[in-house]
XYZ file of C-alpha atoms in Angstrom:
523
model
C -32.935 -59.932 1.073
C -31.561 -60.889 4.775
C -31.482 -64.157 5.743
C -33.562 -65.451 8.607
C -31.475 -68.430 8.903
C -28.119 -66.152 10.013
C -28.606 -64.721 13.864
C -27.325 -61.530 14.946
C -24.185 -61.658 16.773
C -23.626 -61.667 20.919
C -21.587 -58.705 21.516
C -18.894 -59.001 24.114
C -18.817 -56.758 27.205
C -16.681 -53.880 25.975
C -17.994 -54.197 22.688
C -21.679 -53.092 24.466
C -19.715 -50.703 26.510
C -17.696 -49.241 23.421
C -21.655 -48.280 21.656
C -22.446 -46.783 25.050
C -19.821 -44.478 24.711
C -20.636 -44.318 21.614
C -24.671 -42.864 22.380
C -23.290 -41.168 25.202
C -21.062 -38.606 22.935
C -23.944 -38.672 20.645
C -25.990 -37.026 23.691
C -23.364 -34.830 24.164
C -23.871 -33.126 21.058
C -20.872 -34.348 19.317
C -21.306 -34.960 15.548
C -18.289 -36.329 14.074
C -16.739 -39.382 16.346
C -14.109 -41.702 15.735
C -14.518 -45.347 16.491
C -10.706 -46.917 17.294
C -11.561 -50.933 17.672
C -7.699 -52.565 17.225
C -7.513 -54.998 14.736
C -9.673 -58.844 16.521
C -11.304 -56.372 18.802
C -14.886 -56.825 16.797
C -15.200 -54.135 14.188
C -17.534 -56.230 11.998
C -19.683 -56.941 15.076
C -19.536 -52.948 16.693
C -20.346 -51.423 13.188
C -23.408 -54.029 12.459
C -24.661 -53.395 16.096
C -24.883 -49.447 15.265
C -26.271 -49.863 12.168
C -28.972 -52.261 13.491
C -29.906 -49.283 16.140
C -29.760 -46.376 13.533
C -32.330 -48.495 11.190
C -34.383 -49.461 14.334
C -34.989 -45.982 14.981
C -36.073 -44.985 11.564
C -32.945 -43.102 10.192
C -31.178 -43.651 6.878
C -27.586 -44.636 7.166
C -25.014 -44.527 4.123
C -21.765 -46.931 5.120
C -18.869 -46.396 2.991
C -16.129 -48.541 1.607
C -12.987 -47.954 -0.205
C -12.499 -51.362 -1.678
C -14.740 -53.331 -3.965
C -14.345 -56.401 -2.564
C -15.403 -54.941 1.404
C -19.156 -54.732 -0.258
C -19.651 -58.486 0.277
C -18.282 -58.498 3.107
C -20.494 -55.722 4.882
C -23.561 -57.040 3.381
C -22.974 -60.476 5.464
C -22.986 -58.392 8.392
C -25.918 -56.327 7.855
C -28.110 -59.893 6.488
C -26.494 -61.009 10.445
C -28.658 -58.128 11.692
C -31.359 -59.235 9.592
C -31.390 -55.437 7.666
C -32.187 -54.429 4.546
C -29.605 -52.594 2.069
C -29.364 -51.147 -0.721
C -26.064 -50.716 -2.695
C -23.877 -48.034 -4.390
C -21.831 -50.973 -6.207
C -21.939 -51.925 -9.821
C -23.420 -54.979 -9.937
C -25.150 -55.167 -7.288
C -28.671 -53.621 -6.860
C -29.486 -50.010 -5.671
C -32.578 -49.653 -4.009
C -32.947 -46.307 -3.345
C -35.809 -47.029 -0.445
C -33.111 -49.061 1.973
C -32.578 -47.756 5.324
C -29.127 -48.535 4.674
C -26.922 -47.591 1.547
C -23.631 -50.079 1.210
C -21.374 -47.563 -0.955
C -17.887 -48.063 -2.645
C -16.323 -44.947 -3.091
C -15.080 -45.865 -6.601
C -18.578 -46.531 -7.867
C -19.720 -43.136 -5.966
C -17.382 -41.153 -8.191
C -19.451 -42.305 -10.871
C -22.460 -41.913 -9.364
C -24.716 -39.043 -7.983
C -27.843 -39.956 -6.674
C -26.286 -40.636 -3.659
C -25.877 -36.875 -3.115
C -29.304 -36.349 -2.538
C -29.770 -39.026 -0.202
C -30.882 -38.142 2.726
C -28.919 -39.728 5.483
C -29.036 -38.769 8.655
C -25.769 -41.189 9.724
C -22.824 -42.014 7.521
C -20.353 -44.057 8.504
C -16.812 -44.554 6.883
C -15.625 -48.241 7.447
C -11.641 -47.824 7.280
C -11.952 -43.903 8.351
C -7.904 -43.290 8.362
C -8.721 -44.031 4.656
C -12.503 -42.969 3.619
C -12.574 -39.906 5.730
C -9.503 -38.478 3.601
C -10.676 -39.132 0.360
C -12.573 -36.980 -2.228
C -15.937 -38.635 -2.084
C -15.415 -38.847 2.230
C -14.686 -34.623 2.179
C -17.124 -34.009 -0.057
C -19.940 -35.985 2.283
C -18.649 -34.087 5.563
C -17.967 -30.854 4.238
C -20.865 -30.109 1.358
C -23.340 -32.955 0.777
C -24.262 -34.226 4.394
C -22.498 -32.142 6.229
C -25.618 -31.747 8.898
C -25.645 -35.956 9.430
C -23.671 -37.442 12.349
C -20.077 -39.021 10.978
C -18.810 -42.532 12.436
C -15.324 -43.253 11.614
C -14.065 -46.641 12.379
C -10.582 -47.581 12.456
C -7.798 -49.985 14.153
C -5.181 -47.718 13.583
C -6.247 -43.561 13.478
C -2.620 -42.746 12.858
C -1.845 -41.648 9.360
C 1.650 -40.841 7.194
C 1.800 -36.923 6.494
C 0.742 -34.067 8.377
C -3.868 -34.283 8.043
C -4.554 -36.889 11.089
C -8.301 -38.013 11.473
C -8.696 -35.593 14.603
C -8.819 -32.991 12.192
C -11.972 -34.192 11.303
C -13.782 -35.616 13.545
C -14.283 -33.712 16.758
C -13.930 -36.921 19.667
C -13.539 -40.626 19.503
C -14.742 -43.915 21.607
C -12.358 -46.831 21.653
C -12.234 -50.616 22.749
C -9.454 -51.614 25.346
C -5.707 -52.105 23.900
C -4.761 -55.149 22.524
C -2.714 -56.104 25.869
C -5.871 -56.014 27.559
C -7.802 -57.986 25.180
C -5.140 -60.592 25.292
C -5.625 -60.389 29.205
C -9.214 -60.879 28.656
C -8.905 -63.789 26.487
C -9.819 -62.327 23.474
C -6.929 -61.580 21.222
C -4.117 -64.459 21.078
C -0.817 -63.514 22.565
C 2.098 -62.943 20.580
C 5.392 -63.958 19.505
C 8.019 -61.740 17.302
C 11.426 -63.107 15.329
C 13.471 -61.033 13.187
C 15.907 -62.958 10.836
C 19.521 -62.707 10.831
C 21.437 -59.993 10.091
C 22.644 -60.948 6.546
C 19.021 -61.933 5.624
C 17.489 -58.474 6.693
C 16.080 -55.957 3.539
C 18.964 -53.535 3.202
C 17.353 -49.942 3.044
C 20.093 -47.784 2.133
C 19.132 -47.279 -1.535
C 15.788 -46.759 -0.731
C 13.965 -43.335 -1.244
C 11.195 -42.054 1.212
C 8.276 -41.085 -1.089
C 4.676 -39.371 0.055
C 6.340 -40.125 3.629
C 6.475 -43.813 2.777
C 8.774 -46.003 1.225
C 9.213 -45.765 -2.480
C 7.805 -49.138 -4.338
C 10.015 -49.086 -6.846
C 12.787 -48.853 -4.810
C 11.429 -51.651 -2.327
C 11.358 -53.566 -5.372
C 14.588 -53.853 -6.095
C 15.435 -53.998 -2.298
C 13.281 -57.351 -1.212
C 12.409 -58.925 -4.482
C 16.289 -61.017 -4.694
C 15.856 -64.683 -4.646
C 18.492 -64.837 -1.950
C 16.346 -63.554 0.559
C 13.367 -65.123 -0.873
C 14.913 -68.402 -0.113
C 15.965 -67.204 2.971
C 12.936 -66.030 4.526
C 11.413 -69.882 3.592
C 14.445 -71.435 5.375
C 13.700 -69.464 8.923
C 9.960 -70.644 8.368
C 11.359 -73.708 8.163
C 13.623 -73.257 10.841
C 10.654 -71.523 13.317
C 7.296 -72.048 12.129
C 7.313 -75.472 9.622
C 3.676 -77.237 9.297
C 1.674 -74.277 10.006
C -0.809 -71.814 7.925
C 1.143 -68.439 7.424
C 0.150 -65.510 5.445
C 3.311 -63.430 3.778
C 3.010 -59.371 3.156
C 5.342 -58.611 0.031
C 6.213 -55.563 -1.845
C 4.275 -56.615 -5.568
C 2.565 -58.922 -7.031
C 5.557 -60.285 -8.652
C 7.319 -60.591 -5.422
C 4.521 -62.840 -4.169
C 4.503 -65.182 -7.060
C 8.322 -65.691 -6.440
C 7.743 -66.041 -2.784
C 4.940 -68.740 -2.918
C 7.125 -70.556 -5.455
C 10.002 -70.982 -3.431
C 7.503 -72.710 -0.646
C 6.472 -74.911 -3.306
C 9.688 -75.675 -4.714
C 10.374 -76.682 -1.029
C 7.563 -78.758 -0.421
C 4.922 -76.759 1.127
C 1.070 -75.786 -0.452
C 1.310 -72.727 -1.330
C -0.561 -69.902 -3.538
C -0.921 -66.382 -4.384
C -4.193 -63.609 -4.169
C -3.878 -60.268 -5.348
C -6.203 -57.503 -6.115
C -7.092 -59.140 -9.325
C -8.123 -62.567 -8.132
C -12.205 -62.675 -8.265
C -14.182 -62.756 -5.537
C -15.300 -66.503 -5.413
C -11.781 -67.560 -5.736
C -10.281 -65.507 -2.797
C -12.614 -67.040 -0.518
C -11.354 -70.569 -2.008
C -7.939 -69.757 -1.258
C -9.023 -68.791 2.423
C -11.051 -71.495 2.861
C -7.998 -74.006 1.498
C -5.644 -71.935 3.964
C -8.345 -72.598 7.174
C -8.540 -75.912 6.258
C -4.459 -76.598 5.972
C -4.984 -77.183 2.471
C -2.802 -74.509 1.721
C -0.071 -73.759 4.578
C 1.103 -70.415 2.975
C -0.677 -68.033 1.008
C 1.110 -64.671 -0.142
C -0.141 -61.367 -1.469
C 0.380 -57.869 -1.856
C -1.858 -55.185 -0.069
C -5.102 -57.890 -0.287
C -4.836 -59.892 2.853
C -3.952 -56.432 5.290
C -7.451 -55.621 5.388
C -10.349 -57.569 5.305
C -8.938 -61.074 5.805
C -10.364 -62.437 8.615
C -9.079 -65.958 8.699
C -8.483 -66.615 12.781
C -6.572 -70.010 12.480
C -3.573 -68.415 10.238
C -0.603 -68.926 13.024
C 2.306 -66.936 11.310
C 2.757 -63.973 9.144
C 5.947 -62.707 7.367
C 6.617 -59.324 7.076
C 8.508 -59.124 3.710
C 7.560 -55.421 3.509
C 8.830 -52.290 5.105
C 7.208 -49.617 5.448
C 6.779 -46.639 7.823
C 3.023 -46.857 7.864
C 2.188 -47.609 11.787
C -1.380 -48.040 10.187
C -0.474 -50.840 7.173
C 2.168 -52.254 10.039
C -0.784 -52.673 13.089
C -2.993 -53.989 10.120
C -0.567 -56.497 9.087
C 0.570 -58.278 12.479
C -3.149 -57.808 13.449
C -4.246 -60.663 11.052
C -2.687 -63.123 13.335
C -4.088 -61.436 16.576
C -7.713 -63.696 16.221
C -8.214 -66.819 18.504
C -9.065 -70.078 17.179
C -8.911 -72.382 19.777
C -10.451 -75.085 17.809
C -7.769 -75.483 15.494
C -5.404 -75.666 18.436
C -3.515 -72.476 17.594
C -2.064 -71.535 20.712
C -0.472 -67.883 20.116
C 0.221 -65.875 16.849
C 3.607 -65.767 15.157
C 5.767 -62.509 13.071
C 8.771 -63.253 11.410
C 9.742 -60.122 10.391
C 12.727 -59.600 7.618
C 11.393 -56.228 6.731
C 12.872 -55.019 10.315
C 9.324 -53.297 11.121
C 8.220 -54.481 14.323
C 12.240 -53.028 15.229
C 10.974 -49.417 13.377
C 7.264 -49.273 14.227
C 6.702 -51.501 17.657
C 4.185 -54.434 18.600
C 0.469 -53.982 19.226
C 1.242 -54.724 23.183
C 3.344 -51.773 22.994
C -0.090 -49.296 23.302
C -0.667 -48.028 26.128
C -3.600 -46.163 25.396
C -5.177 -44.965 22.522
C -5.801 -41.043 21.464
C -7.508 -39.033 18.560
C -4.442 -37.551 16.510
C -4.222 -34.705 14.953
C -2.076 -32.111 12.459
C -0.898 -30.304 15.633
C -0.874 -32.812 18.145
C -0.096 -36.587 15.742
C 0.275 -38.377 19.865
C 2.146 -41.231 18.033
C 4.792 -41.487 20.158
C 8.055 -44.233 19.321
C 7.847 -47.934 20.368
C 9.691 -48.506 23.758
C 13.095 -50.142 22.506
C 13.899 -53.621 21.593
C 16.120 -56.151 20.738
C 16.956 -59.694 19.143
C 18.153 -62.464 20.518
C 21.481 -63.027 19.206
C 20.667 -67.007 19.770
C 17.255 -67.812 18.063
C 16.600 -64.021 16.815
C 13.124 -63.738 19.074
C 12.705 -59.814 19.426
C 12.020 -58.964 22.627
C 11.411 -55.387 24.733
C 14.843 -54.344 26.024
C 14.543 -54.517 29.375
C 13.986 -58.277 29.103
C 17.381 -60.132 29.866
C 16.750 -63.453 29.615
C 14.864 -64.763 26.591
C 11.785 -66.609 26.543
C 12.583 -68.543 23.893
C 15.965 -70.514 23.907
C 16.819 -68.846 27.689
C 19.824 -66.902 26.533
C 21.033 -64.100 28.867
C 22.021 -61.292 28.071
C 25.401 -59.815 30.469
C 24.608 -57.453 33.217
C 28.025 -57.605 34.905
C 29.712 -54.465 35.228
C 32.821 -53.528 33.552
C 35.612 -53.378 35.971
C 38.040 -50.231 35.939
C 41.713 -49.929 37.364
C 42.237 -46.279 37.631
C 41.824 -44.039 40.345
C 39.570 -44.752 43.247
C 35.582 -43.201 43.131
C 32.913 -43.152 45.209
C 30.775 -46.282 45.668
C 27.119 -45.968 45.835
C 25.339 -48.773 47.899
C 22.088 -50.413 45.541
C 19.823 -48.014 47.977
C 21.557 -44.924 47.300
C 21.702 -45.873 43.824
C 18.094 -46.365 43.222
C 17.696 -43.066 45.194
C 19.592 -41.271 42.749
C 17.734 -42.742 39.412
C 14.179 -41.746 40.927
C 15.480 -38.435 41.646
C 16.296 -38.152 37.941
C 13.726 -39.845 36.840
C 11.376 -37.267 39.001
C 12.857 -34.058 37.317
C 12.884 -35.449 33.951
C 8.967 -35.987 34.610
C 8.673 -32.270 35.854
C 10.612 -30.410 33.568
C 8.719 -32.681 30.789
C 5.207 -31.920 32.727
C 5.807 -27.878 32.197
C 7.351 -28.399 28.581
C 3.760 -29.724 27.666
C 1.694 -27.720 29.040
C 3.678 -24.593 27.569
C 3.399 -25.929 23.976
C -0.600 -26.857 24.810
C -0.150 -30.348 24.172
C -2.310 -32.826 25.852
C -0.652 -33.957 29.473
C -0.562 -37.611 28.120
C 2.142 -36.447 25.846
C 4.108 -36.306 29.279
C 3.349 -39.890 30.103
C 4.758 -41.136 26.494
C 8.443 -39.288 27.083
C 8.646 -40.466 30.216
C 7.970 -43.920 29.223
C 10.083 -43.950 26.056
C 13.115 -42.571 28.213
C 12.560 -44.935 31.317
C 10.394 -47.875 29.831
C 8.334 -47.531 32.950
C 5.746 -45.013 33.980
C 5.552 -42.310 36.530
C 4.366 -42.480 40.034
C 1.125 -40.567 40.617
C 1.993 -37.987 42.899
C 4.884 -36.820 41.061
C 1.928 -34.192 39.020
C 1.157 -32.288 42.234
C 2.973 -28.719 42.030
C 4.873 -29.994 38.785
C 3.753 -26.976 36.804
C 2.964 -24.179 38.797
C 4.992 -25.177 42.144
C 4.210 -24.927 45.986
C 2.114 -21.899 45.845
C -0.006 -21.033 42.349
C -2.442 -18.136 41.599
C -6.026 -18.262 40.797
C -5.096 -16.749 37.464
C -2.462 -19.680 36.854
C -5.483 -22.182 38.060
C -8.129 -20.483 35.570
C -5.797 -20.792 32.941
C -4.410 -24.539 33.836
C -8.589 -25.378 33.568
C -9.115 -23.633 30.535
C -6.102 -25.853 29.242
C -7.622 -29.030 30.188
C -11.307 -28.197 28.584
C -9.845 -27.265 25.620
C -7.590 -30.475 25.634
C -10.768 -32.727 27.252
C -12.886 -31.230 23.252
C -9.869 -32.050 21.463
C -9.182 -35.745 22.505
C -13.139 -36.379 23.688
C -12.282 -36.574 27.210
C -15.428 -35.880 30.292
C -15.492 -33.041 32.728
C -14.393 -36.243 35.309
C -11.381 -36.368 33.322
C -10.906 -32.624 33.466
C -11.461 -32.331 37.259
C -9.053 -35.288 37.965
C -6.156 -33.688 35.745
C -6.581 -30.530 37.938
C -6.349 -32.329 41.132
C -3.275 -33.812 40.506
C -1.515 -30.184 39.658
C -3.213 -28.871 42.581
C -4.563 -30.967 44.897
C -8.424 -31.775 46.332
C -9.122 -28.670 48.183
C -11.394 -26.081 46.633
C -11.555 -27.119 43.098
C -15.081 -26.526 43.259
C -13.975 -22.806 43.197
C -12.720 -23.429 39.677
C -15.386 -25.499 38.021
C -19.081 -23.290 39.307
């Protein structure tokens, strides 16, 4: 039964404004929306708040799960709400009657009532996972296929070629991470690779299911020389405070949490067979310093939500942008009142070099099979000095102030022209402008959305374009009505895709072709 001692959450700003959005697509007509909340941006709170609205208006709602040990969790945030569930969960008690239905999709698979359910709303916590499974087709396609579909995520990009656009037919999202940090809401970061003899070496390892192979990764990070190195860095960079450690197995965590005990520091292991009550023991004796590291293997990446942990190690690669944004995201929460001032990566797995830092979003997009929109982290680098990884165009580091050179190399051939800073600068934009052009009409020839644009430009520069550089960039000085019909047709067609508005639409077609007489276009 909920508890009338617990009270229902204040929801932040955007949070309010995120369900808004929400309704608003709802009104639209769309059926099938994607949620994107980054990892600290209030998923718990955003999903309870919609589920508290669907039961206030009388309407069933069936909230899936793909892990056990997330049906505890969602039931504390429904008993927030003060709503009553019922469960798809062995062990816990189905009620049939309950406005809401708290399902793990393990226990579904072995279950069928459910089928027969009627719910008007189901929503799949996780969606880059639930939405692709058996049980999560099955509900869209066959069994419920008339109810609205809410999929939540922090990360919609998935490995292989099925994206969650492909499903669901728009999306809402809360700001990026950089903004949140901006706000106050998300701590800010800092990022440390380790030395070049004490990275994971890679070269033996296969790529498996687009991913790499376990076994493999194994054999890579699991060697007690780089087990002991990675607790001499946190020695080095982070001693005294809590830290949570991503490794490849279980046996890889056991050996990592010994060699922090073996050098003095509290420290234990979870993994996915550790019961309930003692996982939140663990937590609780890493919140309270008890414990200053605790290590797992794919437990702590989701559903962890422990804000004063100050440092995470990434002791396992992977090409997952999803598992990666997951990991570094449980050190993204504030906690103020355990002084934590920012949130710490060291990183001997090289993945925030392969796969980028949360700040590095610019803005977020519903992927698909045709168009994935995950475009490659702007570049970085490590600081030969204390090995703080930093964005490349940063030449001085914040860390231990080490510059990098800028000088010029000098040559003593023949004489060349010399170009004055002006004429210099001159010269860049003007490449910088065609690149942005020729880009601009590449994109709109394969159909892809315009943002795609935006993202090459900023991967090539590290900067973004100026505004007025979209005017004539397609269709030049002079285009037809038929090129204009077509160029709007584009845009709706892109505007359904990625759940853009008709404002959004009418603004992308004054920028090809200017303010005057789009109203022509759009009757």
């Amino acid at each position: 039964m909920p508890s009338s001692a617990i009270e229902a959450p204040t929801l932040r700003p955007y949070q309010q404004q995120l369900i808004k959005d929400l309704y608003v697509k709802l009104g639209q007509g769309y059926r099938r929306v994607a949620i994107i909340a980054g990892t600290g941006a209030g998923k718990t709170v955003i999903g309870g708040k919609i589920c508290a609205d669907t039961a206030a208006r009388g309407l069933r709602l069936m909230f899936l799960v793909h892990l056990d040990v997330l049906v505890g969790q969602t039931h504390q945030k429904m008993e927030a709400f003060g709503l009553r569930c019922g469960f798809i969960k062995s062990g816990w008690k189905e009620d049939p009657d309950a406005p809401i239905q708290i399902a793990s999709i393990q226990t579904m698979e072995k279950r069928s009532w459910w089928r027969d359910w009627p719910a008007n709303v189901v929503f799949f916590d996780e969606g880059h996972t639930t939405v692709f499974s058996q049980i999560g087709q099955e509900i869209i396609y066959e069994t419920h296929s008339k109810a609205v579909h809410l999929a939540m995520t922090a990360t919609p990009y998935r490995l292989g070629r099925e994206q969650l656009g492909d499903h669901m037919e728009t999306f809402v999202a809360s700001p990026i991470p950089a903004e949140l940090q901006r706000m106050g809401y998300l701590a800010p970061m800092q990022y440390y690779g380790v030395p070049k003899d004490s990275q994971i070496k890679l070269d033996d390892v296969r790529t498996v299911a687009g991913d790499f192979d376990d076994r493999d990764l194994k054999n890579a990070c699991d060697r007690p020389e780089l087990v002991q190195r990675i607790v001499e860095e946190w020695q080095r960079l982070t001693p005294g405070k809590r830290t949570i450690a991503f490794c490849v197995d279980v046996e890889h965590a056991r050996h990592v949490a010994a060699a922090f005990r073996e050098a003095g520091v509290p420290s234990d292991v979870v993994d996915g067979s550790t019961p309930i009550k003692e996982r939140q023991r663990k937590y609780r004796d890493l919140g309270t310093g008890k414990l200053l590291v605790l290590t797992s293997c794919n437990v702590i990446s989701i559903g962890f939500d422990e804000p004063s942990v100050e440092v995470g190690l990434l002791l396992r690669p992977t090409q997952s942008k999803a598992l990666h944004y997951q990991q570094v995201g449980r050190l993204l929460r504030i906690s103020p009142q355990t002084g934590k001032t920012c949130g710490i990566i060291l990183d001997q797995a090289n993945n925030l070099l392969r796969l980028g830092f949360p700040e590095d979003i610019q803005f977020y997009n519903l992927p698909t099979s045709r168009e994935p929109g995950d475009a490659p982290p702007p570049a970085k680098k490590q600081c030969p000095q204390c090995d703080r990884l930093v964005w490349g165009f940063v030449m001085t580091c914040p860390s231990c102030g080490y510059a990098w050179e800028t000088i010029a190399p000098v040559h003593s051939g023949e004489l060349v022209e010399v170009y004055s800073e002006e004429l210099l600068r001159q010269i860049e934009r003007r490449k910088m402008y065609d690149f942005y052009r020729t880009q601009r009409q590449k994109t709109y020839r394969e159909g892809a959305a315009p943002n795609w644009t935006k993202s090459a430009f900023f991967k090539e520069f590290g900067s973004f374009p100026e505004a007025g550089w979209n005017f004539g960039a397609i269709f030049g000085d002079n285009p037809t009505d038929a090129e204009k019909i077509a160029y709007r047709d584009y845009l709706v067609r892109v505007a359904k895709q990625y759940g853009k508005s008709i404002a959004w639409v009418i603004e992308e077609f004054q920028e090809e072709f200017g303010s005057e007489n789009w109203q022509t276009f759009f009757q």
